[in-house]
PDB file of C-alpha atoms and ligand atoms in Angstrom:
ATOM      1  CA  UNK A   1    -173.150  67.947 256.189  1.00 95.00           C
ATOM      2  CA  UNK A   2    -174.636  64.914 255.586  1.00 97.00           C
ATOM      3  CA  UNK A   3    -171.673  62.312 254.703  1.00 98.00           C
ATOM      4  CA  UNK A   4    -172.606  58.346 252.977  1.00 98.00           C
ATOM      5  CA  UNK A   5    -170.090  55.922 252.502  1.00 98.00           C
ATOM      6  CA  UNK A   6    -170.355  53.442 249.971  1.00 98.00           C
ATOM      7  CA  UNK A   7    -167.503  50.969 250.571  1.00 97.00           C
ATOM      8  CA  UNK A   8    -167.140  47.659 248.337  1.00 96.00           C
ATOM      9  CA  UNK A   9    -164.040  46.141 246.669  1.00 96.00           C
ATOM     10  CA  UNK A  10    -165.223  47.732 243.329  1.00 98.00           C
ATOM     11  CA  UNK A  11    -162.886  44.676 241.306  1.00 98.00           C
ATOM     12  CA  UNK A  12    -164.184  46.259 238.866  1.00 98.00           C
ATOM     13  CA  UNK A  13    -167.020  48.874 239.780  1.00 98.00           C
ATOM     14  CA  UNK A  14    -169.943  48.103 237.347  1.00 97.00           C
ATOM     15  CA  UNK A  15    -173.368  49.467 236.784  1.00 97.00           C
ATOM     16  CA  UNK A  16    -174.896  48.212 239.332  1.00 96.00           C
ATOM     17  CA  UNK A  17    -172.563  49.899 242.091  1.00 97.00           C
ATOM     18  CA  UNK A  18    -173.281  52.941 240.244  1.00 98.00           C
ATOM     19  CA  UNK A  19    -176.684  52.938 240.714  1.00 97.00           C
ATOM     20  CA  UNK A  20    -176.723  52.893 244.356  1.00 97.00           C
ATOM     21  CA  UNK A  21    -173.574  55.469 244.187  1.00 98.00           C
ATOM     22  CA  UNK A  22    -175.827  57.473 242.147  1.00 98.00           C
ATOM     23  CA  UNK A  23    -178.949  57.247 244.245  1.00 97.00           C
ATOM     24  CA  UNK A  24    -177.403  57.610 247.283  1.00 98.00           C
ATOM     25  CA  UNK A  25    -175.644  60.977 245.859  1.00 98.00           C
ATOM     26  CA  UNK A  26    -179.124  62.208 245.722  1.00 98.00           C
ATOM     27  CA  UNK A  27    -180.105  61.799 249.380  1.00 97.00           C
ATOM     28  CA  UNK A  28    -176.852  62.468 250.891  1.00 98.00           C
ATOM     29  CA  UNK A  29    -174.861  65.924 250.656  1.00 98.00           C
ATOM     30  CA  UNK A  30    -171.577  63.835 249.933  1.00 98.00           C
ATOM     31  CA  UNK A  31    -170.569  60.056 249.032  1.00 98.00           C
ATOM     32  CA  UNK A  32    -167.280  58.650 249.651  1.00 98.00           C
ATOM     33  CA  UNK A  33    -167.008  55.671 247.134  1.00 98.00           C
ATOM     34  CA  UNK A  34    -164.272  53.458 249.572  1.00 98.00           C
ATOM     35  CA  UNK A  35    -162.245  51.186 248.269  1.00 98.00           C
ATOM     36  CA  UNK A  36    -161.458  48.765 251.241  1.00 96.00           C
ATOM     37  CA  UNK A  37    -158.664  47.288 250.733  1.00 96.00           C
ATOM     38  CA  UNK A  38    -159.105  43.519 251.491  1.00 87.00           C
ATOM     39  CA  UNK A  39    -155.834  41.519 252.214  1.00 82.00           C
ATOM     40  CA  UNK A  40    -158.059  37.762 252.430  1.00 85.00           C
ATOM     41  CA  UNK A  41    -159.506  38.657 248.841  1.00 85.00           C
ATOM     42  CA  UNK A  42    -157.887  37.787 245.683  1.00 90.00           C
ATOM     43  CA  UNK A  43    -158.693  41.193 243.392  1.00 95.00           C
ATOM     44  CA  UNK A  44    -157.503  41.553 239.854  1.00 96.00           C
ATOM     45  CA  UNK A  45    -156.799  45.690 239.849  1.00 97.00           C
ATOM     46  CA  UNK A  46    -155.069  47.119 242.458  1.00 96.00           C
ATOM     47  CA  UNK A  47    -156.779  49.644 245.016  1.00 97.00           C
ATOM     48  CA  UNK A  48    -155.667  52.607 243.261  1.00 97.00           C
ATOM     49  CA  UNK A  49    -156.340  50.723 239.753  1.00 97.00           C
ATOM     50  CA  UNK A  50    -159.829  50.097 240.848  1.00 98.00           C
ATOM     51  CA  UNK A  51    -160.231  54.030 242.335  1.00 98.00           C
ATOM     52  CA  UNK A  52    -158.631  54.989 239.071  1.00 98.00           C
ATOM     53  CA  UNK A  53    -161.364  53.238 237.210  1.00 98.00           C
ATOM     54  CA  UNK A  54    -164.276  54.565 239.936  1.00 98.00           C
ATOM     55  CA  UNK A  55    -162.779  57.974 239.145  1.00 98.00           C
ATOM     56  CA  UNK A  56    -163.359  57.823 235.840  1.00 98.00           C
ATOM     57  CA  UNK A  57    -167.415  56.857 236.258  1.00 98.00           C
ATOM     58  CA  UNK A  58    -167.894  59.338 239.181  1.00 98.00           C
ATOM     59  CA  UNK A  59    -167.482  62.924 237.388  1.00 97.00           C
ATOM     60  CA  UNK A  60    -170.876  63.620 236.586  1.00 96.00           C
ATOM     61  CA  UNK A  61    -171.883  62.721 239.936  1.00 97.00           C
ATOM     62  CA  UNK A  62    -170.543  65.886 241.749  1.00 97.00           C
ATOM     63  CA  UNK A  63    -170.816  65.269 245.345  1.00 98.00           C
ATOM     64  CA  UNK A  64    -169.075  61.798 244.970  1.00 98.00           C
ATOM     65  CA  UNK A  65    -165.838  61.013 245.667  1.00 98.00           C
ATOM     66  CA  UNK A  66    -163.697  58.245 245.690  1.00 98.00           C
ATOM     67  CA  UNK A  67    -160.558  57.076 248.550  1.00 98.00           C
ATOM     68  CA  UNK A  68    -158.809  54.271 249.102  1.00 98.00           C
ATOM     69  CA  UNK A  69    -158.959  52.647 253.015  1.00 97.00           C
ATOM     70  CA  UNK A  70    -156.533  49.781 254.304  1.00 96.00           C
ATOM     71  CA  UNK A  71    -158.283  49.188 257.706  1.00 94.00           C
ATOM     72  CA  UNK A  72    -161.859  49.115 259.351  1.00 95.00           C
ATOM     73  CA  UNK A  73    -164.403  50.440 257.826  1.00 96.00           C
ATOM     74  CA  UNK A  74    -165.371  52.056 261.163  1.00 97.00           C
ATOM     75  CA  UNK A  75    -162.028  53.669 261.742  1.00 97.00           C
ATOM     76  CA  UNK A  76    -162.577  55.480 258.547  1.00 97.00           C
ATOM     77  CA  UNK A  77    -166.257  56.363 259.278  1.00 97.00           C
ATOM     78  CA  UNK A  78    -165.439  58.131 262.197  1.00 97.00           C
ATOM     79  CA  UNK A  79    -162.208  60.012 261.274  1.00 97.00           C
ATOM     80  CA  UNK A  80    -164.054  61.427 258.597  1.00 97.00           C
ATOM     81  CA  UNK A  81    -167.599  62.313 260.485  1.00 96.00           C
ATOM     82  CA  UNK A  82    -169.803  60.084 258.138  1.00 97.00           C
ATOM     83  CA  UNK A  83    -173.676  59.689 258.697  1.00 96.00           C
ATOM     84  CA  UNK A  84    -174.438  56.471 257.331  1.00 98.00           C
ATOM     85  CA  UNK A  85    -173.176  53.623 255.128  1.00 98.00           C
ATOM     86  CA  UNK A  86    -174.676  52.823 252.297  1.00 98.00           C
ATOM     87  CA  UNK A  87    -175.031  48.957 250.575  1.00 96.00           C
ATOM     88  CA  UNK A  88    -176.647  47.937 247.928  1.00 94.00           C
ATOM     89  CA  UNK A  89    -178.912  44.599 248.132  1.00 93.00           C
ATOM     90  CA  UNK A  90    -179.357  42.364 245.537  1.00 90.00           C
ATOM     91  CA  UNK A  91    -180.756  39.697 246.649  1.00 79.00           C
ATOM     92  CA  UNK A  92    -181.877  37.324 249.946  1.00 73.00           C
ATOM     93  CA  UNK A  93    -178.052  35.975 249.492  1.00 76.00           C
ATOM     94  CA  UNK A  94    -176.860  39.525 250.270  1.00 80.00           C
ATOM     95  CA  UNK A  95    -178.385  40.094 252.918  1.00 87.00           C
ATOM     96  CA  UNK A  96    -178.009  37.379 255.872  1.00 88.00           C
ATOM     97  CA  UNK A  97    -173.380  38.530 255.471  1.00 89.00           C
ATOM     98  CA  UNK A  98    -174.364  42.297 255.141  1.00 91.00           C
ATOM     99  CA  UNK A  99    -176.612  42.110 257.532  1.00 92.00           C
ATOM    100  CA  UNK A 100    -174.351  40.445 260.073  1.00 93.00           C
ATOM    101  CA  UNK A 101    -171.733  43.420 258.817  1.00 94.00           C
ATOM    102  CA  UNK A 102    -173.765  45.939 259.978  1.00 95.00           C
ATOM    103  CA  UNK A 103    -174.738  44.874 263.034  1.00 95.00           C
ATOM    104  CA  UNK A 104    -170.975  44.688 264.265  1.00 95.00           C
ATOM    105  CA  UNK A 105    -170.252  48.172 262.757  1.00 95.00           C
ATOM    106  CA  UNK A 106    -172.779  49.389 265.047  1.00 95.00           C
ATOM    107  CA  UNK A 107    -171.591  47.104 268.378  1.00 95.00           C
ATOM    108  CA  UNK A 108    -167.991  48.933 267.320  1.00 95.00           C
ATOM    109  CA  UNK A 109    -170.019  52.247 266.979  1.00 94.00           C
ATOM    110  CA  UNK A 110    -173.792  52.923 268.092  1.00 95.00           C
ATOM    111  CA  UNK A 111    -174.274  55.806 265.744  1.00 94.00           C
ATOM    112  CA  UNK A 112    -172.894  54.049 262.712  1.00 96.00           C
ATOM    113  CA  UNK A 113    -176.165  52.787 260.477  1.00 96.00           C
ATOM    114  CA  UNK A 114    -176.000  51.085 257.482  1.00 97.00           C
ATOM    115  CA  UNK A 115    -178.833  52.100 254.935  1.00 97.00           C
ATOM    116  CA  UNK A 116    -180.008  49.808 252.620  1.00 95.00           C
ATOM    117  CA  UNK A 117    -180.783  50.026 248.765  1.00 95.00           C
ATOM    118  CA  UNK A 118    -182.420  47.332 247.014  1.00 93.00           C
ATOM    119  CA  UNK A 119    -180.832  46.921 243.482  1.00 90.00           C
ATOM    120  CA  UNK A 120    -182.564  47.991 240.723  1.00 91.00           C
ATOM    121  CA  UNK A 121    -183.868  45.119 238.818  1.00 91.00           C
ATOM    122  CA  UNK A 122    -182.074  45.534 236.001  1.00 93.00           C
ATOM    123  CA  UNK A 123    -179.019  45.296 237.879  1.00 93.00           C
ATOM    124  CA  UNK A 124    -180.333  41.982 239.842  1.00 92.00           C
ATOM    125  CA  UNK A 125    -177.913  39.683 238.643  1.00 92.00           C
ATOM    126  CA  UNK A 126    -174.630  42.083 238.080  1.00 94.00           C
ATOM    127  CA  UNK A 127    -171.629  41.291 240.302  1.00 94.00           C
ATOM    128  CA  UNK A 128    -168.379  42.342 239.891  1.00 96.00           C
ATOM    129  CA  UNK A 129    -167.474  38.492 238.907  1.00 94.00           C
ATOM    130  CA  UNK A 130    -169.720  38.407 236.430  1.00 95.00           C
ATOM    131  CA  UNK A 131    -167.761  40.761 234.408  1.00 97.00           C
ATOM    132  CA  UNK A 132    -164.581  39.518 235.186  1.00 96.00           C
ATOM    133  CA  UNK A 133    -165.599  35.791 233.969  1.00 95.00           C
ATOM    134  CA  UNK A 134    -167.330  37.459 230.685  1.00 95.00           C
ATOM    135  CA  UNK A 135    -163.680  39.768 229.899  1.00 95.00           C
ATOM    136  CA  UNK A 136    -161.887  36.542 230.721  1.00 93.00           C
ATOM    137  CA  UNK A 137    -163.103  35.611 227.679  1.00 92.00           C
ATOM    138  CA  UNK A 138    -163.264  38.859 225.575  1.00 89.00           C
ATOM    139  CA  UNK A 139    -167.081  38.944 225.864  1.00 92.00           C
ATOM    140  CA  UNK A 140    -169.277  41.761 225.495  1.00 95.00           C
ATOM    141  CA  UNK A 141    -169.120  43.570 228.841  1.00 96.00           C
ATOM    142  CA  UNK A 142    -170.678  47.013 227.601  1.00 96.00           C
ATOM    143  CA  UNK A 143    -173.637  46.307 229.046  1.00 95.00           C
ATOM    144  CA  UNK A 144    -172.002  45.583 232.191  1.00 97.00           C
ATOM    145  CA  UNK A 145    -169.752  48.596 233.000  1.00 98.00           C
ATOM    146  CA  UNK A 146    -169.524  52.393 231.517  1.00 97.00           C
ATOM    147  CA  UNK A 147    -167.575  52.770 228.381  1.00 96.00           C
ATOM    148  CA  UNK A 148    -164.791  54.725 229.727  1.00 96.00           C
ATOM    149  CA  UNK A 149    -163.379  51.365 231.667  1.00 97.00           C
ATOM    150  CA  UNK A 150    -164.218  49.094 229.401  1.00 95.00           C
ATOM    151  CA  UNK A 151    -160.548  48.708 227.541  1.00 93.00           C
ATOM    152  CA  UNK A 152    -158.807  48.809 231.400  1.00 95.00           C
ATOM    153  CA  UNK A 153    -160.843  45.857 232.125  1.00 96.00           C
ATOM    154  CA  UNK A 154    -160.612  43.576 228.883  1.00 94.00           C
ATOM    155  CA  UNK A 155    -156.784  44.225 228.526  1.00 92.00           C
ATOM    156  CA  UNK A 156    -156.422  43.018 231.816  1.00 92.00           C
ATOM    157  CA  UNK A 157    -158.263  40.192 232.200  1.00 92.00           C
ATOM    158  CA  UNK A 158    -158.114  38.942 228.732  1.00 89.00           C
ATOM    159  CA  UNK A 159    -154.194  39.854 228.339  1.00 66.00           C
ATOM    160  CA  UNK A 160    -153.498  37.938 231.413  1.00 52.00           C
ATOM    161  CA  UNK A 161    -155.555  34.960 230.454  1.00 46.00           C
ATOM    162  CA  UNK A 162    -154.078  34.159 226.719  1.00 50.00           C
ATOM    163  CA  UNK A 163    -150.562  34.664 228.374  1.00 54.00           C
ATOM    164  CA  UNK A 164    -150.491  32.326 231.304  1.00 49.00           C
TER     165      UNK A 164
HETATM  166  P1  LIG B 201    -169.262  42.533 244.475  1.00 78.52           P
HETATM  167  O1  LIG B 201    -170.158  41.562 245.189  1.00 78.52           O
HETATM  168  O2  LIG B 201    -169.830  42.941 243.149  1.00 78.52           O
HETATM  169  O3  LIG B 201    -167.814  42.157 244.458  1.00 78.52           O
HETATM  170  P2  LIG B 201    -168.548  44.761 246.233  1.00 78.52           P
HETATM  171  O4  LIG B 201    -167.859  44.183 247.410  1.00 78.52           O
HETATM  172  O5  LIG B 201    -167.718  45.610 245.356  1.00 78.52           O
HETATM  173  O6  LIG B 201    -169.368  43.758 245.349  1.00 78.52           O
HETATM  174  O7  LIG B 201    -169.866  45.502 246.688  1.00 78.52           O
HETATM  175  C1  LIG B 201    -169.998  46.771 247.232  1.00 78.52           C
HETATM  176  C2  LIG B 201    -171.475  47.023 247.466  1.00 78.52           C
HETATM  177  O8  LIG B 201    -172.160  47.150 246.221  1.00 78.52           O
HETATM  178  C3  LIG B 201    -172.213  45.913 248.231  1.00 78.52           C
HETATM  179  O9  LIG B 201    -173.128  46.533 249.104  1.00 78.52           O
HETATM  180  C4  LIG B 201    -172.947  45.169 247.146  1.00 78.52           C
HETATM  181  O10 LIG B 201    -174.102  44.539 247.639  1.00 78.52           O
HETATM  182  C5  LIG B 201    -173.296  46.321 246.218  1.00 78.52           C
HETATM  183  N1  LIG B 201    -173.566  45.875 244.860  1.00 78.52           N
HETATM  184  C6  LIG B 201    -172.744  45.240 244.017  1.00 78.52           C
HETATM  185  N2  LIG B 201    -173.358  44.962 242.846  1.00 78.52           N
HETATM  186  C7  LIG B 201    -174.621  45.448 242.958  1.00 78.52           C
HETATM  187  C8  LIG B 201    -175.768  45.460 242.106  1.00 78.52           C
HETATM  188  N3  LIG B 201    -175.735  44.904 240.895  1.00 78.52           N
HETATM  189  N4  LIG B 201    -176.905  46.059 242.564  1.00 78.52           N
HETATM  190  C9  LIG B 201    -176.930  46.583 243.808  1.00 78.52           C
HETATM  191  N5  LIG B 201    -175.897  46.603 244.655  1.00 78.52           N
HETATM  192  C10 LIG B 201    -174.765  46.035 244.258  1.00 78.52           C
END
């Protein structure tokens, strides 16, 4: 069995992570959507908030599935037999840190490749801050993540704002 993992922060998964989840679940037999869990990185949902949310976009993808990892990526792609990692690209500013990323996950394990996906064009400029700054602000983020998350994320970030 053919096993991708696609492991980002996900604070909060948009479109354009589902994209690559998507196309990836289409040339892989399974796809772990990992949650790292980032101690140095300020996120506004909590792990399982954010695999709650990823949980929620995932079910008509049926060979994807979401988990939660506090460790190295490379610990968890070995206990659990993966193939490859999968990253999405968006741009040249993506690519010098990712690429630097995946050449140390293969110094810690030969066999572990990354793969690649450049974004779909549409999705060029989407980042996870991007729709944190527009919900900040009770903007229109629709076009920016599926509808089932879309409450989760403005009474959150909006909530949080008009109360401090
Ligand atoms: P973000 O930069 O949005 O906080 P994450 O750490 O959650 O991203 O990213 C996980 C993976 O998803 C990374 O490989 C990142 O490049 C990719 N990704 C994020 N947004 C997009 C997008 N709009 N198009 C393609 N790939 C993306």
């Amino acid at each position: 069995m053919k096993i991708a993992i696609c492991p980002g922060s996900f604070d909060p998964i948009t479109f354009g992570h589902l994209d690559i989840i998507k196309r990836a679940s289409k040339l892989f037999d399974k796809v772990i959507v990992l949650v790292i869990v980032n101690p140095e990185k300020h996120c506004s949902f909590s792990p399982e908030e954010r695999a709650e949310m990823i949980s929620k976009v995932i079910t008509d993808i049926p060979n994807a599935v979401v988990d939660i990892y506090d460790g190295l990526l490379i610990d968890y792609f070995k206990a659990h037999n993966a193939t490859v990692i999968v990253k999405g690209l968006r741009a040249m500013t993506d690519f010098e840190y990712e690429f630097q990323m995946a050449l140390v996950n293969r110094q810690l394990c030969p066999n572990a490749d990354t793969l690649f996906l450049t974004t779909s064009a549409e999705y060029m400029y989407l980042s996870s801050s991007v729709v944190r700054q527009v919900a900040k602000f009770n903007g229109d983020i629709s076009q920016f993540v599926p509808k089932q998350i879309l409450n989760t994320i403005i009474e959150r970030l909006y909530k949080k704002d008009t109360e401090e």
